[in-house]
PDB file of C-alpha atoms in Angstrom:
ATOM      1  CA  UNK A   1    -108.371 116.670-125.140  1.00 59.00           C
ATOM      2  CA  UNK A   2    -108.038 116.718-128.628  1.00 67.00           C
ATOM      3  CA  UNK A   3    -104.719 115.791-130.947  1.00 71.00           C
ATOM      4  CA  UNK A   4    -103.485 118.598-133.742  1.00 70.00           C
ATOM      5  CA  UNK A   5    -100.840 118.213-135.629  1.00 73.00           C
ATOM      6  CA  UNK A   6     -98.212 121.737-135.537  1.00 72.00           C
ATOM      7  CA  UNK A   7     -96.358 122.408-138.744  1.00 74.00           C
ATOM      8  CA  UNK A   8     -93.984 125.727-138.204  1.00 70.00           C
ATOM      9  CA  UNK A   9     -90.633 126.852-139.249  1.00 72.00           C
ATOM     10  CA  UNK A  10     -88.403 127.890-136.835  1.00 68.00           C
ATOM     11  CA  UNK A  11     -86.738 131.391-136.379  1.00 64.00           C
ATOM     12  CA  UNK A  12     -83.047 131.378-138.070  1.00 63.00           C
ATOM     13  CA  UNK A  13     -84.726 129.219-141.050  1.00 65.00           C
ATOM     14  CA  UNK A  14     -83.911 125.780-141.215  1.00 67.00           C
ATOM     15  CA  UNK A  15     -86.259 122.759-142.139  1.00 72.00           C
ATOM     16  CA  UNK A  16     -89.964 123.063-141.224  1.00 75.00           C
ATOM     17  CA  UNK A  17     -90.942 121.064-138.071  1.00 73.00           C
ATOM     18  CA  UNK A  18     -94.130 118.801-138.026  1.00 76.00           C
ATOM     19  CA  UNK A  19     -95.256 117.584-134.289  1.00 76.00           C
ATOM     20  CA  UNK A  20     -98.507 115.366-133.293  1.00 75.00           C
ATOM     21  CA  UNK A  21     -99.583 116.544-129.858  1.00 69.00           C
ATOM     22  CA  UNK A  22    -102.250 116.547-127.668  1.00 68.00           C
ATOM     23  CA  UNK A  23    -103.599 119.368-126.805  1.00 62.00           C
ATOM     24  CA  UNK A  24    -104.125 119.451-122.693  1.00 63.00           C
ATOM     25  CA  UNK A  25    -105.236 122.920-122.314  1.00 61.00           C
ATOM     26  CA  UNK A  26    -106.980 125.350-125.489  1.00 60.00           C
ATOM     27  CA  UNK A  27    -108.741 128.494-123.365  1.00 60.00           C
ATOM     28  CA  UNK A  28    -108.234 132.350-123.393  1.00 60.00           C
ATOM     29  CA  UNK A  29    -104.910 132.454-121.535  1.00 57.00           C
ATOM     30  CA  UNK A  30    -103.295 130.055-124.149  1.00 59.00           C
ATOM     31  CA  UNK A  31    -102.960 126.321-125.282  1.00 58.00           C
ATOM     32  CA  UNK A  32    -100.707 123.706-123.647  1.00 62.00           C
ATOM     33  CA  UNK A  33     -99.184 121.091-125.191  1.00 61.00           C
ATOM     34  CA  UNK A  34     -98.025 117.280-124.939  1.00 67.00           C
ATOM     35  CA  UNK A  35     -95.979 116.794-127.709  1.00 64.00           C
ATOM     36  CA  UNK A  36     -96.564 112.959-129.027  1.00 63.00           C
ATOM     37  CA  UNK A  37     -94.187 112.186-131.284  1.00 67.00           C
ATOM     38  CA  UNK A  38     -91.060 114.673-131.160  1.00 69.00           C
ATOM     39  CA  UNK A  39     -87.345 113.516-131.791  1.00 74.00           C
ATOM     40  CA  UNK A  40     -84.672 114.592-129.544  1.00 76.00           C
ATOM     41  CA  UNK A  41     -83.487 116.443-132.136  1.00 76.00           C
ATOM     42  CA  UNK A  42     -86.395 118.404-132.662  1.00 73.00           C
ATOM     43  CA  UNK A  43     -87.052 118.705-128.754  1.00 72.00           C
ATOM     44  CA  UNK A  44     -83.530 120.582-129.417  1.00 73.00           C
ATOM     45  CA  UNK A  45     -84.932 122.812-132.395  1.00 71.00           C
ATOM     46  CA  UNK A  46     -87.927 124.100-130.662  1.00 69.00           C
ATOM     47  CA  UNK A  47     -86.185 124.281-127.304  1.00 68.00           C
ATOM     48  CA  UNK A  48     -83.477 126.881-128.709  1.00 67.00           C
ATOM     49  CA  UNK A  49     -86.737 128.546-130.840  1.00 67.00           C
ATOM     50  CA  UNK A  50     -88.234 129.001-127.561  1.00 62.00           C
ATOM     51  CA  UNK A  51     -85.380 130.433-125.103  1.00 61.00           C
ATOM     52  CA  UNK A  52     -84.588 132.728-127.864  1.00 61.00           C
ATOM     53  CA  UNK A  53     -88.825 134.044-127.930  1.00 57.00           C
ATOM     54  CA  UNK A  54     -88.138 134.159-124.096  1.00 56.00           C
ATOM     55  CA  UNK A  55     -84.769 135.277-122.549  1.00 58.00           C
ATOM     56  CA  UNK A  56     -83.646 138.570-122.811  1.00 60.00           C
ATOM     57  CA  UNK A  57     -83.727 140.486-125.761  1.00 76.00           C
ATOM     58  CA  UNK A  58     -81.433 143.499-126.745  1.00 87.00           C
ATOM     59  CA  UNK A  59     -83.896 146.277-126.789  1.00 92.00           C
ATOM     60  CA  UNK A  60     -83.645 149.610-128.946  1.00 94.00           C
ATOM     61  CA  UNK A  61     -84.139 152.415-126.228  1.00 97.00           C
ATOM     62  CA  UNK A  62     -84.819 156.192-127.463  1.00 97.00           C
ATOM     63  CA  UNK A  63     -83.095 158.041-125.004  1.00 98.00           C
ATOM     64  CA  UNK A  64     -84.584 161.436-125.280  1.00 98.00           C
ATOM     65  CA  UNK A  65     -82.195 163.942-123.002  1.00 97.00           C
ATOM     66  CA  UNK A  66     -81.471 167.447-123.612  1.00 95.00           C
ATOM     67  CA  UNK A  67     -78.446 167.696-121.511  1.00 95.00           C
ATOM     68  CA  UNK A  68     -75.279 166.345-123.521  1.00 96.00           C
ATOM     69  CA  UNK A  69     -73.672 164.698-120.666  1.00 95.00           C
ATOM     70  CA  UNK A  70     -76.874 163.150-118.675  1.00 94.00           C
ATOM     71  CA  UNK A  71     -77.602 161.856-122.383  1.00 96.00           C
ATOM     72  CA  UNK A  72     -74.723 160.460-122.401  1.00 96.00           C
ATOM     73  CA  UNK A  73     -74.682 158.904-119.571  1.00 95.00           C
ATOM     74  CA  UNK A  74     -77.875 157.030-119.771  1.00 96.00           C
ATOM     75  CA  UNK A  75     -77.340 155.774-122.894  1.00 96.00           C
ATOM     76  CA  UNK A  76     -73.726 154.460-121.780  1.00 95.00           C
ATOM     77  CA  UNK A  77     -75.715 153.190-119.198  1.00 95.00           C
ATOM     78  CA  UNK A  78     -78.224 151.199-121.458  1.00 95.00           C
ATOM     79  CA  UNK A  79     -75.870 149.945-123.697  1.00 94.00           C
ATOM     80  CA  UNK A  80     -73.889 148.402-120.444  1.00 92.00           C
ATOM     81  CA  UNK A  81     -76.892 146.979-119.702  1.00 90.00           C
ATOM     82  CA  UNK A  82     -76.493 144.900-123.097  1.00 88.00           C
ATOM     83  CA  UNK A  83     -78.868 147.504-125.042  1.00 92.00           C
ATOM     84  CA  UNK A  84     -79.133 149.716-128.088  1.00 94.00           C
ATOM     85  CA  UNK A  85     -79.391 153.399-127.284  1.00 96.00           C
ATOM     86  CA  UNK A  86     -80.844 155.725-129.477  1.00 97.00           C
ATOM     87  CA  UNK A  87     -80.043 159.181-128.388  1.00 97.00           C
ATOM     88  CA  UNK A  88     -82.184 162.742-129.239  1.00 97.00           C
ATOM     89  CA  UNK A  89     -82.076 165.760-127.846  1.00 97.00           C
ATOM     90  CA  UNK A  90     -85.784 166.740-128.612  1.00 97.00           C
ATOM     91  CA  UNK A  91     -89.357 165.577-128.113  1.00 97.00           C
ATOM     92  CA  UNK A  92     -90.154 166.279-132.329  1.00 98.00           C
ATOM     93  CA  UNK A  93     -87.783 164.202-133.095  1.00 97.00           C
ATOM     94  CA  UNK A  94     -88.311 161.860-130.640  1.00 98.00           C
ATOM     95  CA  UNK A  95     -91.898 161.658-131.887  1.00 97.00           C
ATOM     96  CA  UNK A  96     -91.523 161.383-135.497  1.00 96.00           C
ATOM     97  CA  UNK A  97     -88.705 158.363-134.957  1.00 96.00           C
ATOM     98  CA  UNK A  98     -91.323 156.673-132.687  1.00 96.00           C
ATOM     99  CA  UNK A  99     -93.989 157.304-135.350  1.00 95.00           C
ATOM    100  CA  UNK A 100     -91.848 155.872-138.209  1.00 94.00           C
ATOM    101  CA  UNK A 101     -89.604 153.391-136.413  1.00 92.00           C
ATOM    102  CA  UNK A 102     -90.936 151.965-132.881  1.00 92.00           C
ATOM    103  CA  UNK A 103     -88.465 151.761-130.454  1.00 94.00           C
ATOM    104  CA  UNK A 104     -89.054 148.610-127.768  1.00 92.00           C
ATOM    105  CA  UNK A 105     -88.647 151.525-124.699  1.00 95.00           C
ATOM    106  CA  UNK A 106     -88.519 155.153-124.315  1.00 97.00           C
ATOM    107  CA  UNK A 107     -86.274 156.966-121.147  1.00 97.00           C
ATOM    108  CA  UNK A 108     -87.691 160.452-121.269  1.00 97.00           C
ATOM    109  CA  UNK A 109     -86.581 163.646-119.206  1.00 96.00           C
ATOM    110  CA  UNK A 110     -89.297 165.762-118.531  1.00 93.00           C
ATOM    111  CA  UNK A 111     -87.842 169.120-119.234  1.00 92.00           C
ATOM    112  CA  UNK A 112     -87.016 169.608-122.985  1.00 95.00           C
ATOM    113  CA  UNK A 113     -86.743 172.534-125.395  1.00 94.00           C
ATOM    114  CA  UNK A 114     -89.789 172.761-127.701  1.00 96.00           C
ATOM    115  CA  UNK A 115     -92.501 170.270-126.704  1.00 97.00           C
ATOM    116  CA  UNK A 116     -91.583 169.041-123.773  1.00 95.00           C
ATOM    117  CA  UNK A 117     -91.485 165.461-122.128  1.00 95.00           C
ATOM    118  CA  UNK A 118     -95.021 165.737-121.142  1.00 95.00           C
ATOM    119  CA  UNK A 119     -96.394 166.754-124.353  1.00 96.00           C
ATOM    120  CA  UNK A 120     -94.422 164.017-125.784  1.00 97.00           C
ATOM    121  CA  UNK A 121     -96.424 161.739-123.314  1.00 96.00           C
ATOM    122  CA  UNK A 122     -99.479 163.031-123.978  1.00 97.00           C
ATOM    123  CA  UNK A 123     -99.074 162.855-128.155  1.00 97.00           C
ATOM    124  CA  UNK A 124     -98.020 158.967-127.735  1.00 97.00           C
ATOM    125  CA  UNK A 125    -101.126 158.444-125.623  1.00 96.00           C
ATOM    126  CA  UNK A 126    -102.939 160.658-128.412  1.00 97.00           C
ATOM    127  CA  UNK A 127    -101.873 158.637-131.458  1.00 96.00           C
ATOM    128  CA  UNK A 128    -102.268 155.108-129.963  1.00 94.00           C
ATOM    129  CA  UNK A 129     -98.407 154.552-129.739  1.00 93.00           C
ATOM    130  CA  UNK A 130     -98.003 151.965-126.977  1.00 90.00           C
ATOM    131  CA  UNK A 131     -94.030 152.077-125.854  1.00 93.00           C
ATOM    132  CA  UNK A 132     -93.013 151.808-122.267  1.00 94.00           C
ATOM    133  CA  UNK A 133     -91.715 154.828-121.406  1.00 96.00           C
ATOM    134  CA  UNK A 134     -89.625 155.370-117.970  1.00 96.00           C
ATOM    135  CA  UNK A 135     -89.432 159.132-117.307  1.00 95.00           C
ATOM    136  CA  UNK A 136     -86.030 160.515-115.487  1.00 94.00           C
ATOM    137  CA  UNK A 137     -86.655 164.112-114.422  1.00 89.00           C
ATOM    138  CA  UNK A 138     -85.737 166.556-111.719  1.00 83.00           C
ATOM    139  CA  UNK A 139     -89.643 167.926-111.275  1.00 72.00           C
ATOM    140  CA  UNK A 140     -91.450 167.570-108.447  1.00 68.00           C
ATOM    141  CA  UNK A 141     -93.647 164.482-107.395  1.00 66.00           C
ATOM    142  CA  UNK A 142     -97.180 166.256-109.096  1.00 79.00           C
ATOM    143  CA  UNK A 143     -95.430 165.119-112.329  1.00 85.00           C
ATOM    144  CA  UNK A 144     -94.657 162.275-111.383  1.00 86.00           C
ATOM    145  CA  UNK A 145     -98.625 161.145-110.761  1.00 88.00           C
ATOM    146  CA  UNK A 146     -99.429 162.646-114.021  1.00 90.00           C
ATOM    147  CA  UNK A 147     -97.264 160.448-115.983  1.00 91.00           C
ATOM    148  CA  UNK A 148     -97.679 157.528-114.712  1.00 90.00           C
ATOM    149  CA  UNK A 149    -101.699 158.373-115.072  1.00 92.00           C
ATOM    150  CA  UNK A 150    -100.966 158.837-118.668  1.00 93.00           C
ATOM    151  CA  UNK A 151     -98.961 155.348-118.865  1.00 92.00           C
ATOM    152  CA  UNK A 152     -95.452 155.569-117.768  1.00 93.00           C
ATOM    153  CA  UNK A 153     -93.933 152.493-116.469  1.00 92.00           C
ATOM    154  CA  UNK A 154     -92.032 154.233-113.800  1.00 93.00           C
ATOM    155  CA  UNK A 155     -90.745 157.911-112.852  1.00 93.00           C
ATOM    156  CA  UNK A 156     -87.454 158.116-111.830  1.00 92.00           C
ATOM    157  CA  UNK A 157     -86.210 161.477-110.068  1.00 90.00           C
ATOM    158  CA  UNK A 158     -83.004 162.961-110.738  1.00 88.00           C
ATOM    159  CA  UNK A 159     -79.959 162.185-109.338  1.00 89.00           C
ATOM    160  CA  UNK A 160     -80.976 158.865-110.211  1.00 91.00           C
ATOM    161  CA  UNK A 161     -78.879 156.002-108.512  1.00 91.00           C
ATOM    162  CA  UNK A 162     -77.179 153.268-110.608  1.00 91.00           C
ATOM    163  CA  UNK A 163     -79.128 150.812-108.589  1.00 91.00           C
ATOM    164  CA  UNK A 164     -82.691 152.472-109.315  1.00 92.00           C
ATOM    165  CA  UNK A 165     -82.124 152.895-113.308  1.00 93.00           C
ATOM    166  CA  UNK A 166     -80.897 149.016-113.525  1.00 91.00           C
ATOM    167  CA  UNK A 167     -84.352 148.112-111.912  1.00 92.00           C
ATOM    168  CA  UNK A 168     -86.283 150.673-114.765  1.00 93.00           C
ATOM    169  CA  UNK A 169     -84.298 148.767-117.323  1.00 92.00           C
ATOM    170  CA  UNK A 170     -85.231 145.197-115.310  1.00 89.00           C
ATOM    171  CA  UNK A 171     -88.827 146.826-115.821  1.00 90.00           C
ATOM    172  CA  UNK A 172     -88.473 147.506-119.560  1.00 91.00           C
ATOM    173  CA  UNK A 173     -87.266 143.799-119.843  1.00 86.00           C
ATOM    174  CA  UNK A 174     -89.849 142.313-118.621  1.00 85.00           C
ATOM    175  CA  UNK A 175     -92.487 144.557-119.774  1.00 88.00           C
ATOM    176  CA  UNK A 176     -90.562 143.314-123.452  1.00 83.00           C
ATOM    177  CA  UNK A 177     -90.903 139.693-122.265  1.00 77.00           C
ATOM    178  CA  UNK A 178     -94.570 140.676-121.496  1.00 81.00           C
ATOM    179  CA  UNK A 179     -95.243 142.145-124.944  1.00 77.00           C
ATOM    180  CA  UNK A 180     -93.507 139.418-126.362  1.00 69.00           C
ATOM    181  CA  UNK A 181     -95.112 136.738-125.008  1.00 70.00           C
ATOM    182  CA  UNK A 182     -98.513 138.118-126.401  1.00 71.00           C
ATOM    183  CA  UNK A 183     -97.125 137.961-129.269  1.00 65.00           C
ATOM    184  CA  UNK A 184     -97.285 134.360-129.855  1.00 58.00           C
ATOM    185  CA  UNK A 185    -100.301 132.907-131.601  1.00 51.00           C
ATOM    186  CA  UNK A 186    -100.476 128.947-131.823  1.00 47.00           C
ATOM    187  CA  UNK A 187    -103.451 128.048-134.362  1.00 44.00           C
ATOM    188  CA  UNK A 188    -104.396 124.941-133.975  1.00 42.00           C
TER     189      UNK A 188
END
């Protein structure tokens, strides 16, 4: 055990906070904590800091759909779901917004004018371009294998069910949380 002292400044601004602790735990999965001399009012600060790194986040979902009305749809859908859709009609376009300004998620139909949803796969994989991606599609299951080979978090034939695309969106969240959570970096 060691002690380190933590200066940080929480999210939202606000004074910088300056904790003793002892560290219990320093290895490759993280470092735990025992905070030594923290007011309740701190305690309070960081608490809120925390929840807000942790609980669900609004994420920015490209919602790449040919069909008007299926587009529409989903992205309804994801903005129910407390979400910001982001709605295109082609894979280019798609591309060059993920290139320039990274969506948290991707839903992607398959079948698109131009390059289609597997090219689109294939180009993110190319260029290093990590976003989970849930494909929706009416193809056959052979697809279905090959995306999720090339790193799609799920494959979700159409007519898709309310109930199935609220558990792809449950899987974006947490995959979020997941990316999130890697995120943090405590120096000590």
């Amino acid at each position: 055990n060691a002690i380190a002292r933590l200066e940080f400044t929480l999210p939202g601004g606000g004074r910088p906070v300056a904790i003793t602790s002892l560290v219990e735990r320093n290895d490759p999965d993280g470092v735990a904590f025992a905070f030594a001399d923290l007011s309740r009012s701190e305690f309070a600060l960081v608490r809120q800091a925390v929840d807000g790194l942790l609980l669900r986040k609004k994420l920015w979902i490209l919602v790449v759909e040919d069909d008007p009305l299926v587009g529409e749809v989903l992205a309804d859908y994801v903005e129910a779901e407390g979400h910001v859709p982001i709605r295109m009609a082609d894979a280019e376009n798609a591309l060059a917004y993920a290139i320039q300004d990274p969506p948290d998620a991707i839903l992607l139909d398959l079948r698109l004018p131009g390059m289609s949803g597997m090219e689109l796969l294939e180009e993110l994989v190319r260029r290093a371009i990590r976003i989970p991606v849930v494909v929706i599609s009416g193809s056959a299951d052979p697809d279905a294998l090959r995306c999720l080979k090339l790193g799609a978090l799920d494959y979700l034939q159409k007519p898709v069910t309310i109930d199935r695309l609220r558990l792809a969106i449950d899987a974006l969240d947490l995959k979020s949380l997941e990316q999130r959570l890697a995120e943090i970096d405590v120096s000590i």
